[in-house]
Every structure is written in C-alpha cells, then in structure tokens.
CSV table of C-alpha atoms and ligand atoms in Angstrom, one decimal:
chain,number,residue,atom,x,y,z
A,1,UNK,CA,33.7,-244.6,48.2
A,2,UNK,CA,32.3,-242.3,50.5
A,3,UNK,CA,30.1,-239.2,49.8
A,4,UNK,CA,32.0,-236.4,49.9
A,5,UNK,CA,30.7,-232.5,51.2
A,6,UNK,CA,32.8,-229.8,50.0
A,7,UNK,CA,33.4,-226.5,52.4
A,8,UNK,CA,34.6,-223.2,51.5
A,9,UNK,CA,34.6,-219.8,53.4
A,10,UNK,CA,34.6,-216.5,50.6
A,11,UNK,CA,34.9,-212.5,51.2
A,12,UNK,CA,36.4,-211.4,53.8
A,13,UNK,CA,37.4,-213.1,56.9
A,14,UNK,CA,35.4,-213.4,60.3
A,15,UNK,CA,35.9,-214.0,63.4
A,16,UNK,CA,34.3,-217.5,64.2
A,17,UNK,CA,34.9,-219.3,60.7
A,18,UNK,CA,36.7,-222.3,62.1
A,19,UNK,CA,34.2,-223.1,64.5
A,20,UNK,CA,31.8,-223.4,61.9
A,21,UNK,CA,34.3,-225.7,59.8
A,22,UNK,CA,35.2,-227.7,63.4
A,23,UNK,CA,31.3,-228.5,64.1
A,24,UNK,CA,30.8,-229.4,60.0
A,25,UNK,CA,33.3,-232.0,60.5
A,26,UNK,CA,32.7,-233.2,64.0
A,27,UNK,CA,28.9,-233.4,62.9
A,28,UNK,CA,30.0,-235.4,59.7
A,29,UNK,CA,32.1,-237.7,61.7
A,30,UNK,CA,28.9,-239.4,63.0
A,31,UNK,CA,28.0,-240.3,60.0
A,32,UNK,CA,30.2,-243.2,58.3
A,33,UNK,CA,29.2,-242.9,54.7
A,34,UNK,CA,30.4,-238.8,54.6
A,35,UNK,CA,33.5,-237.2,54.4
A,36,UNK,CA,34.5,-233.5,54.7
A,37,UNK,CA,37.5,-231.5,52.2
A,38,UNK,CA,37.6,-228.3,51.8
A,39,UNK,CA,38.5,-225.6,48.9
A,40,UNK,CA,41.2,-223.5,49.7
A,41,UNK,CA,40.5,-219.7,49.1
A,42,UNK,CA,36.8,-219.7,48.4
A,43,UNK,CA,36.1,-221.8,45.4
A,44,UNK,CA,39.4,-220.8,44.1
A,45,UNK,CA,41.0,-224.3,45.3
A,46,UNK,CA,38.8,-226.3,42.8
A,47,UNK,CA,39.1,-223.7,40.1
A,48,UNK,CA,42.9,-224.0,39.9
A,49,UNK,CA,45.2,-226.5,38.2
A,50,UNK,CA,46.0,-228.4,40.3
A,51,UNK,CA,43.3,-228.8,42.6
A,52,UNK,CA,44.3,-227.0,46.1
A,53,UNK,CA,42.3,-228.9,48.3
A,54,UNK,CA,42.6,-229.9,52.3
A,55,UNK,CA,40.8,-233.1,53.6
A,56,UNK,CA,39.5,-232.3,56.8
A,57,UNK,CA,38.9,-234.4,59.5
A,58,UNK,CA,38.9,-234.8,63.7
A,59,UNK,CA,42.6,-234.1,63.9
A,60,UNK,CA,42.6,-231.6,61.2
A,61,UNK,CA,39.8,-229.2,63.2
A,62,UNK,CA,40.9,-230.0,67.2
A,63,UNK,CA,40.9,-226.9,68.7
A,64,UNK,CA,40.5,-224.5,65.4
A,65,UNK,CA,37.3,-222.8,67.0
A,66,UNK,CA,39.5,-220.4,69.1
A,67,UNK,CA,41.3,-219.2,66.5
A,68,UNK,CA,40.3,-216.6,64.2
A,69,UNK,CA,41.0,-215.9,60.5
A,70,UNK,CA,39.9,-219.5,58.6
A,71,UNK,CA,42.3,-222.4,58.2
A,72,UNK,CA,40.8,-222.8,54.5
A,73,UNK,CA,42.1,-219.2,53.5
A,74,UNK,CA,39.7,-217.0,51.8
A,75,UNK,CA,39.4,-214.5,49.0
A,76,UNK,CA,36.7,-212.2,47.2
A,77,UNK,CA,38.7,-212.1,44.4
A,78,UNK,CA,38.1,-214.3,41.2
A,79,UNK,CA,36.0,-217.3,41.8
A,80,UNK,CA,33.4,-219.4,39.1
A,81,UNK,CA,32.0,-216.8,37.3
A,82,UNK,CA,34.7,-214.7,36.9
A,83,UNK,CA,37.7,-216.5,36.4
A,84,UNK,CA,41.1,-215.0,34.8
A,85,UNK,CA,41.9,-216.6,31.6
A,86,UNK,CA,44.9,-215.2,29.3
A,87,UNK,CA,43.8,-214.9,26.1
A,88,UNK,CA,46.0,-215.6,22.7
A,89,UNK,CA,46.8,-211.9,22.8
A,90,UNK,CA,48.3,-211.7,26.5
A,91,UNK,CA,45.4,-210.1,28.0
A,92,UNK,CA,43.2,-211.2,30.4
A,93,UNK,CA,39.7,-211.6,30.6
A,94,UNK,CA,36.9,-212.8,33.4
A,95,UNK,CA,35.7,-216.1,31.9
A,96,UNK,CA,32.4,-218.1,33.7
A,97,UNK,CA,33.9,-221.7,35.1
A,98,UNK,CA,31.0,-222.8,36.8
A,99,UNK,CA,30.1,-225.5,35.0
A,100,UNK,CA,33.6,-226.6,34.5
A,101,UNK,CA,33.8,-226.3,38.4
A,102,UNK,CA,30.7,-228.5,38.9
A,103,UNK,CA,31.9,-231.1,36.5
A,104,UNK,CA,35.2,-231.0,38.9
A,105,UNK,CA,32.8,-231.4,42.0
A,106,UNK,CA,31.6,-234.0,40.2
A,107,UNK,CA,34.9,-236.0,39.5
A,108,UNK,CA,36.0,-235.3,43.0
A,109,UNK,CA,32.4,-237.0,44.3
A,110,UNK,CA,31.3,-234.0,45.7
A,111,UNK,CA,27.8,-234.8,47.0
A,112,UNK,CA,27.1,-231.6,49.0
A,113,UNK,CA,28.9,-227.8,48.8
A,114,UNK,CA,28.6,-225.8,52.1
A,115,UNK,CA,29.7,-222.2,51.2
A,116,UNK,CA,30.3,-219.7,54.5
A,117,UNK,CA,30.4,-216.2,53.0
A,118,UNK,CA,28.4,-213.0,53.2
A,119,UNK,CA,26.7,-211.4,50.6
A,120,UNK,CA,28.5,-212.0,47.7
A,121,UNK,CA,29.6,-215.4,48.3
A,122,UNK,CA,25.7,-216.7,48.8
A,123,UNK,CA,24.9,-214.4,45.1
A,124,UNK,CA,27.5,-217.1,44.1
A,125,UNK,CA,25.8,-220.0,45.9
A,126,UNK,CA,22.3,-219.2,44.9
A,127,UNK,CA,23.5,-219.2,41.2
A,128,UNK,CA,25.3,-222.5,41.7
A,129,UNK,CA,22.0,-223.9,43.4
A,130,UNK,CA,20.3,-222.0,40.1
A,131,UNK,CA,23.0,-224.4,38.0
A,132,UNK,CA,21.6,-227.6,39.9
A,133,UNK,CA,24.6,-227.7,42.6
A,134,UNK,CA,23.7,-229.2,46.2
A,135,UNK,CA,24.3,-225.8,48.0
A,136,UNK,CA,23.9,-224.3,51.3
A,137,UNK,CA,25.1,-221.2,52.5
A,138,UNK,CA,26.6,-220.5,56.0
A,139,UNK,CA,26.0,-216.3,57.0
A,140,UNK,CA,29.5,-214.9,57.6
A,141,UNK,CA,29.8,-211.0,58.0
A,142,UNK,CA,31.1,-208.8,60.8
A,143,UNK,CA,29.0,-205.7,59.2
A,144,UNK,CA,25.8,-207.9,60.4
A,145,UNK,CA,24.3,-206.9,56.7
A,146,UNK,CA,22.6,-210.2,55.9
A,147,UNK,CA,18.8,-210.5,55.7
A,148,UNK,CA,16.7,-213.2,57.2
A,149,UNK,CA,19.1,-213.9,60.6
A,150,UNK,CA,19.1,-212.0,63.7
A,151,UNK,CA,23.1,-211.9,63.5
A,152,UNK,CA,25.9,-213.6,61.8
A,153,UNK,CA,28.8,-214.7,64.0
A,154,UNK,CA,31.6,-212.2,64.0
A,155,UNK,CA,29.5,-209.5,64.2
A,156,UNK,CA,29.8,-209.7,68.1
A,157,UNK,CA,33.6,-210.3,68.3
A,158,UNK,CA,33.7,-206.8,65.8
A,159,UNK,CA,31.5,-204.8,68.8
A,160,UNK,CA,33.8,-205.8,71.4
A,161,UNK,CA,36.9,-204.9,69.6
A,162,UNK,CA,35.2,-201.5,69.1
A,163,UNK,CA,33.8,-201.1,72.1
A,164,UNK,CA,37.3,-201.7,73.8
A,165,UNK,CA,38.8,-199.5,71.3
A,166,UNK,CA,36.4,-196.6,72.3
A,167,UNK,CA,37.1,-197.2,76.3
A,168,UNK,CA,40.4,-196.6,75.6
A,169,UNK,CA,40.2,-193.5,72.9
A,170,UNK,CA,37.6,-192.2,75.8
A,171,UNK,CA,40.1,-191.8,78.7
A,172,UNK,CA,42.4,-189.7,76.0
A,173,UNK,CA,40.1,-187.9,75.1
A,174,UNK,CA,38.9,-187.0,78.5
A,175,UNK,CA,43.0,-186.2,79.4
A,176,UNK,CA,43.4,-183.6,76.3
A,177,UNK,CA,40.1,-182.3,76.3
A,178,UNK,CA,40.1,-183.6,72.3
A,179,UNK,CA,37.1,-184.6,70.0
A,180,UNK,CA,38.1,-188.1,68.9
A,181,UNK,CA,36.7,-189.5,65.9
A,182,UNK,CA,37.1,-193.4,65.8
A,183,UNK,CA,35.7,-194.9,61.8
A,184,UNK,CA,34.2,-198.8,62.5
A,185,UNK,CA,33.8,-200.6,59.6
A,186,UNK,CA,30.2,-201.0,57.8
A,187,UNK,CA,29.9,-200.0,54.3
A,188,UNK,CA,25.8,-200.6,54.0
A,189,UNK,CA,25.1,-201.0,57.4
A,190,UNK,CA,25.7,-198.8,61.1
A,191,UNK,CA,25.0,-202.4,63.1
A,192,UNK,CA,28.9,-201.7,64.6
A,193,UNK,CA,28.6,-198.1,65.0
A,194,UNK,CA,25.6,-198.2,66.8
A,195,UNK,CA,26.5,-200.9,69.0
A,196,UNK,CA,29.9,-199.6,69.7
A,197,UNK,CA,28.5,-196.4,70.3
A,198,UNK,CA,26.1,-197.3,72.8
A,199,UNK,CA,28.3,-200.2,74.7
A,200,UNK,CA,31.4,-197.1,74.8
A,201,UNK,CA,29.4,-194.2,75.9
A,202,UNK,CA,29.8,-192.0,72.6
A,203,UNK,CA,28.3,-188.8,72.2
A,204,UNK,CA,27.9,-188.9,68.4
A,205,UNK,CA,27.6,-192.0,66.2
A,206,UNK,CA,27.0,-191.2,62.4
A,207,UNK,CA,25.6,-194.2,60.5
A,208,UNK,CA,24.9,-195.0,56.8
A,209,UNK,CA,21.1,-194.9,57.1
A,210,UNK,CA,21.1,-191.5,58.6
A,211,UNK,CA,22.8,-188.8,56.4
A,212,UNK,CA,24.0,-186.4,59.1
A,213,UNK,CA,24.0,-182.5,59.3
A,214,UNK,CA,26.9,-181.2,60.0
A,215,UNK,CA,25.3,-178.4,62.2
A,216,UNK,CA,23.7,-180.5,64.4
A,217,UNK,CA,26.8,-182.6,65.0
A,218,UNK,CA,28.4,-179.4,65.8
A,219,UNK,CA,25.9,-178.4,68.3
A,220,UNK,CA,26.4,-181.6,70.1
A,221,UNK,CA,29.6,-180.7,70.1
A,222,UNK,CA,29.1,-177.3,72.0
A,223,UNK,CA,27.3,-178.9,74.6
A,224,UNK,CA,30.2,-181.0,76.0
A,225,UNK,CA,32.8,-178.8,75.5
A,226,UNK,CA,32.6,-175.4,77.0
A,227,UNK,CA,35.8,-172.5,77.2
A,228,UNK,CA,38.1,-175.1,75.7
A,229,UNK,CA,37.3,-177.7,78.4
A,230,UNK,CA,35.4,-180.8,77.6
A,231,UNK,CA,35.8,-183.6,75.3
A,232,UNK,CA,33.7,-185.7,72.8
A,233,UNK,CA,33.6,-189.4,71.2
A,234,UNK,CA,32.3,-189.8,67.7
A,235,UNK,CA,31.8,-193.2,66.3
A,236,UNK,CA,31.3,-193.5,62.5
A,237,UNK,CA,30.5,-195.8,60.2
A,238,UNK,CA,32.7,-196.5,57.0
A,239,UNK,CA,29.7,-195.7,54.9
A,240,UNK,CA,28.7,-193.0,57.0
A,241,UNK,CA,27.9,-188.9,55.2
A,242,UNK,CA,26.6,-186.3,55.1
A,243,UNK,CA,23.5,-185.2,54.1
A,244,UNK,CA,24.3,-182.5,51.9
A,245,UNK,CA,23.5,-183.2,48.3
A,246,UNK,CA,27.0,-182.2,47.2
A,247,UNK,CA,28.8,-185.1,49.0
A,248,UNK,CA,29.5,-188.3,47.5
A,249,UNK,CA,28.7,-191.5,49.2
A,250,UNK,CA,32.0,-193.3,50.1
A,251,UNK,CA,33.3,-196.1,51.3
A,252,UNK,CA,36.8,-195.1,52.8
A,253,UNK,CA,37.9,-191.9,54.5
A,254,UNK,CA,34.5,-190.8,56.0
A,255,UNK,CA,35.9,-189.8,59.4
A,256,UNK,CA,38.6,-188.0,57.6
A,257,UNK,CA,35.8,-186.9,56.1
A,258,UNK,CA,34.5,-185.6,59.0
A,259,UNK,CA,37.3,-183.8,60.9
A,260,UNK,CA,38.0,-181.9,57.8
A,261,UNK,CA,34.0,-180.8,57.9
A,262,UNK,CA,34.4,-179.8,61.2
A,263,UNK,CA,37.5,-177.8,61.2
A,264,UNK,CA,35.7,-175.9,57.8
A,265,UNK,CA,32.7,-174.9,60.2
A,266,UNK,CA,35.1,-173.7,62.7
A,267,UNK,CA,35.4,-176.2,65.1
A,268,UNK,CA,38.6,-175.5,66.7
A,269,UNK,CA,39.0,-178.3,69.2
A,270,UNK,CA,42.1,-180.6,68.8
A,271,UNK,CA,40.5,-183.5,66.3
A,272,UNK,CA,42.0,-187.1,66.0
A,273,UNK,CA,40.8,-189.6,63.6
A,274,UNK,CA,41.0,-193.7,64.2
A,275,UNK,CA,40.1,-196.0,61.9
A,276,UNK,CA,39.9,-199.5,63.1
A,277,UNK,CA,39.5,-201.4,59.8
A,278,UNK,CA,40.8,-205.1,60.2
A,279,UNK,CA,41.3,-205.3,64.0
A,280,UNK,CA,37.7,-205.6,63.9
A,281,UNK,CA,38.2,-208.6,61.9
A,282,UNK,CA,41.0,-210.9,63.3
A,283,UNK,CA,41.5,-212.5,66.6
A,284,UNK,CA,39.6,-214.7,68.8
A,285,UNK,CA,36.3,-215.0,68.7
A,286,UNK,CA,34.4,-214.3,71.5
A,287,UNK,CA,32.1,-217.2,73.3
A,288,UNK,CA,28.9,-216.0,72.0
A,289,UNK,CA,30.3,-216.2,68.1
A,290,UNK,CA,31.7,-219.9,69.0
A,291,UNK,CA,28.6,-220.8,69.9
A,292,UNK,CA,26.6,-219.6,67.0
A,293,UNK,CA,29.2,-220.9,64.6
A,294,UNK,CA,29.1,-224.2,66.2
A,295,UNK,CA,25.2,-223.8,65.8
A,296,UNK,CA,25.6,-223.0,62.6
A,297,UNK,CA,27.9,-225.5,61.1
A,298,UNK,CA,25.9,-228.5,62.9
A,299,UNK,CA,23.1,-227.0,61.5
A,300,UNK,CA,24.6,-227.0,57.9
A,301,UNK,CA,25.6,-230.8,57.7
A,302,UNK,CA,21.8,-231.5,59.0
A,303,UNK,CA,20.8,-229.6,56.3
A,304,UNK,CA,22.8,-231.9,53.6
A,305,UNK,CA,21.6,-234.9,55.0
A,306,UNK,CA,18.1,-233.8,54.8
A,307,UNK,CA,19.0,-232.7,51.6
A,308,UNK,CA,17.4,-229.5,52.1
A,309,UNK,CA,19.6,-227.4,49.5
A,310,UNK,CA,19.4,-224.3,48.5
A,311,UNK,CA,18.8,-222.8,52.1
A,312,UNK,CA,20.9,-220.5,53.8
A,313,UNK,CA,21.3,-221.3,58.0
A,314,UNK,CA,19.9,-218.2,59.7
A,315,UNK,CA,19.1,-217.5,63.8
A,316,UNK,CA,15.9,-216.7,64.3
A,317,UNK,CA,14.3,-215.9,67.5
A,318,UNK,CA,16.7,-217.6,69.5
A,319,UNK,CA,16.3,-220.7,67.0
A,320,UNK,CA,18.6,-222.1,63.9
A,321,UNK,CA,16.6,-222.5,61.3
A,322,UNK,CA,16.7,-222.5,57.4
A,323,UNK,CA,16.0,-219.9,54.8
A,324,UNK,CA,16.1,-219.6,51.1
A,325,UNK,CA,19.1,-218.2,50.2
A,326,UNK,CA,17.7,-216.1,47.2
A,327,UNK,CA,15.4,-214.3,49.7
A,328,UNK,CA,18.6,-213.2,52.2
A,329,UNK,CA,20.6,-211.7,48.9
A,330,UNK,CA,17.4,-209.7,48.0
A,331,UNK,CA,18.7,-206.3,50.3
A,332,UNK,CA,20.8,-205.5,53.0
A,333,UNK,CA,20.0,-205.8,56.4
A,334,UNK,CA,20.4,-202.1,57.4
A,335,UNK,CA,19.9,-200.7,61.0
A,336,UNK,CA,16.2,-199.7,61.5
A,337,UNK,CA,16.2,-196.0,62.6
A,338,UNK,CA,13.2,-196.4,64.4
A,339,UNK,CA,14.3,-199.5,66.9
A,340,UNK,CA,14.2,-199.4,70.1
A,341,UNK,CA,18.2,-199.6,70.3
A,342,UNK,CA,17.9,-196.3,68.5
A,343,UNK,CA,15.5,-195.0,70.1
A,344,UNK,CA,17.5,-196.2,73.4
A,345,UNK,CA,20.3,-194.6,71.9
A,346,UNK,CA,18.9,-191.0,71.5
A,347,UNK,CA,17.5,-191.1,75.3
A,348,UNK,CA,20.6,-191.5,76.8
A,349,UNK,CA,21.7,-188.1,74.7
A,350,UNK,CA,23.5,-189.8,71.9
A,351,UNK,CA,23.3,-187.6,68.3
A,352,UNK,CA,22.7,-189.2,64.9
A,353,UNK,CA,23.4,-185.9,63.0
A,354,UNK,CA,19.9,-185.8,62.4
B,401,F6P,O1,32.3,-206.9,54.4
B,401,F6P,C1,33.2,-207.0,55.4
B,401,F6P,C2,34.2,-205.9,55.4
B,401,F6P,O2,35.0,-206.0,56.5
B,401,F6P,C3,33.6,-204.4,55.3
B,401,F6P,O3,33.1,-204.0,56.6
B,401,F6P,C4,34.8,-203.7,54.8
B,401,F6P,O4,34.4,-202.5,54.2
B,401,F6P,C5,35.4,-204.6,53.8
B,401,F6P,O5,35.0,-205.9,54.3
B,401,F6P,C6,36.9,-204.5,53.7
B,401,F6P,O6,37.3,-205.4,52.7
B,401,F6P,P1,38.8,-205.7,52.4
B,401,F6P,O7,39.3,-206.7,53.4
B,401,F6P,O8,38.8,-206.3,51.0
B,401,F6P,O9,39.6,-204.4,52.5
C-alpha cells in the first residue's frame, strides 16, 4: 500500500491555495511509493462520519492554480480540538478529537499531514506536531500577519485588488470633490493598507499599529481641500482607531467609524465609506502568488520526504526555506512603523494620523 500524505487548507480562503495543492501533488507524483488525499473543510473531512475525503491526483489538480478559492473547501469553524458533540441533554458542547482524528490518520495510512492555514490553523498544527503527528504547515493569509516569512501568497493578489479599487474610488472622488474612505481588511496588521495606499496615491492611510488623531487626519484634510474644492483618499485598515483612550479597538466598522468622527469634528465635505471585505479574497491569483505557492507546495512535500516535521515553509530573503512552526505562532507579524516603506510613505506626503 502506498504512503499516504494528507492536505488540508483552514481559515479563511486565499488567493493561490490551489497552486499550492497542484505543486504538492505534481511533486508527489515523482515519487512512486506516495500518494496525495485531501480533507475537505480543514480537518473537518476526517472528523466527520463518514469520512469526506478527495484523492487527489494529476487529473484532479490540472489547471487548479488559476483559480482562486481552494478545491478542498475550507472552514475556521470546528476542527480537532473543538469539535460539536450533542450531549444526552440536547446541548452541545466543544469536545477535543485529536487523538481520535490521529487514530483515523492512522487507519487511513496517513504518513504525512500538510496543513495550509494562517495563524490559527498552524496553533492547530503545532499542537498536532505536540501530539506526535507528522506535521507541516503551509503560510496562508492575505493580512500578511505571519512571523518568520517575508510574505504569504495572497497577500499580493489582496494589494492589487485594493490598489485597483482605490484607482477607481480616486477618479470619483476627484469628479465630486468628496473625501472617500475605502476599509481594507487587516485585523492585527496595516500590510494592505499600507501597500494599497502607497501603490493608489492615498492621502491618508490609518493602520492598526498607529492609533490615529483625529485632528491631525483633519488637518490633512484641509490641505487638499480648499473653498469646497479638492478631494481626498483614505485607506484604512479593518483594525484601524483611534488613539483616544475612550475608543474601543474593533474589528468591523472602523471606517464607519471614521466618517462619523469626522462629520462630529465638523468636517463638512461629502464622506463615502467602502469596505472591500471578501473581494480582496477571491479571484485569480496573480503571477507572483502562483509562483510562491508553487514554491511553497514543492517545498512542503520535500519537507515530508526529509521528514523534517514540525516546520512551517517560510520565504526568506528571496529563498524557501523551513521554520519551526511554534516560533511563527509566537506574534503577529505587524507593519514596522519605522521601515523604510513607511518612512517612503510619509515623504511622498501621506498621513498616518500620527
Ligand atoms: O484573516 C483573514 C481575514 O480575511 C481577515 O482579514 C478578516 O478580518 C477575516 O479573515 C474575515 O473573516 P470571515 O471570512 O470569517 O468573515
């Protein structure tokens, strides 16, 4: 029987997921003794009764790396250590399956696991490693919030959706003399903001790891628009606010947030609020995701037959190497305020609130 290696993609969806599950299998396919399946939903697939898993091979993956979203589904939702089981009483409780779900992996001749996820999902992996499971972790995130890699794929795809979506909010902003406030997504981290903000040409980007003052967004504000004529771009980060000790750290609403602080300081400019959420997460993935999936899935399978478990795949200096997953769940990989993409940022005039 051959040895099997088991892949799942957890949290949310990214662009370049299935090229990272085309290159696993095309990788795999060199080797005769190894064959590919994967969990549908996260680790959902093995949990459930029956079994919801795909076998993947060559003709399964052709042509999957342009497509976004992930053929193997995905969910942050349930998962082996908290697992809905109805109690005798009708309720429900979160139940730990994880060693049930390795004695499954077990069964099923599961040699290898290969989990793609962000944050979360590699807490999960590092625990399964923890449990004795042969684990590596693939770095999936848009937000670009994982330690110990210069970027995860998707993160790029996520810019250019913004960036596009600013050109655009730009020209109608520029035809209506209106402040437009478009909200990115990034909860922890400004990495799509800032980006965004400096490939669109924004005057204002507000970013989780600078609380902004209100007053000095406001005097950015007076500089560009003059008698009534004039407009102005804000990008802002989910997580984005302000500095003020009486507001709340959020995750939804924060250019909502924002418009409403404006108008109560007297801005009386025409304000519209956009809020991109999941455009920035579906579609194609651009070239430059492909390619660092691609990297990234080869990469992974290598890792299995080396047996080097335990190890996350990260980009590093232009190369793909291997990290230990416990050390990329440690903290968040925020924006550093004083980089020179920042620092680039503030020459060209744009305002961090700060
Ligand atoms: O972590 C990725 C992310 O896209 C965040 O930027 C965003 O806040 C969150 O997921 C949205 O999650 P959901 O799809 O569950 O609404």
């Amino acid at each position: 029987m051959k040895k099997r290696c088991l892949v799942a993609t957890g949290g949310g969806d990214c662009p370049g997921l299935n090229a990272v599950i085309r290159a696993i299998v095309k990788r795999a396919s060199k080797e005769k003794n190894w064959e590919i399946i994967g969990s549908i939903d996260a680790f959902n697939g093995i949990l459930q009764d029956p079994m919801e898993i795909k076998t993947l091979d060559l003709q399964s993956v052709a042509g999957i790396h342009v497509r976004g979203g992930t053929i193997l589904g995905t969910t942050n939702k349930n998962g082996p250590f908290a697992w809905p089981v109805q109690q005798k009483d009708g309720t429900w409780k979160d139940e730990d399956r994880s060693a049930d779900m390795l004695r499954k992996l077990e069964f099923l001749n599961v040699q290898a696991v290969i989990n793609i996820g962000g944050d979360g999902s590699q807490k999960i992996s590092q625990r399964l490693y923890e449990m004795g499971c042969n684990i590596i972790g693939v770095p999936k995130t848009i937000d670009n919030d994982l330690c110990l890699t210069d970027y995860t794929f998707g993160f790029p795809t996520a810019v250019e959706t913004a960036t596009e979506a600013l050109d655009k909010l730009v020209t109608t902003a520029a035809s209506h003399n209106r402040i437009f406030i478009m909200e990115v997504m990034g909860r922890e981290a400004g990495w799509i903001a800032l980006h965004s903000a400096v490939a669109g040409g924004a005057e204002v980007c507000l970013i989780p790891e600078i609380p902004y003052d209100i007053e000095k967004v406001k005097k950015r504000i007076s500089k560009r628009i003059i008698n009534g004529r004039g407009f102005v771009n804000i990008v802002i980060a989910e997580g984005a606010f302000p500095k003020e000790e009486n507001y709340q750290k959020h995750t939804h609403g924060a250019g909502i947030q924002l418009m409403n602080l404006l108008k109560d300081s007297g801005v009386e400019t025409d304000i519209r609020v956009t809020i991109l959420g999941h455009l920035q997460r579906g579609g194609i993935p651009i070239a430059f995701d492909r390619i660092l999936a691609t990297q990234f899935g080869v990469k992974a399978f290598e890792m299995v037959l080396k047996k080097d478990f335990g190890k996350m795949v990260a980009l590093r200096d232009k190369k793909i190497i291997a990290v230990p997953i416990d050390e990329t769940i440690e903290k968040y990989n925020l924006v550093n305020v004083n980089s020179d993409l920042v620092k680039t940022a503030r020459s060209i005039g744009i305002c961090f609130g700060d």
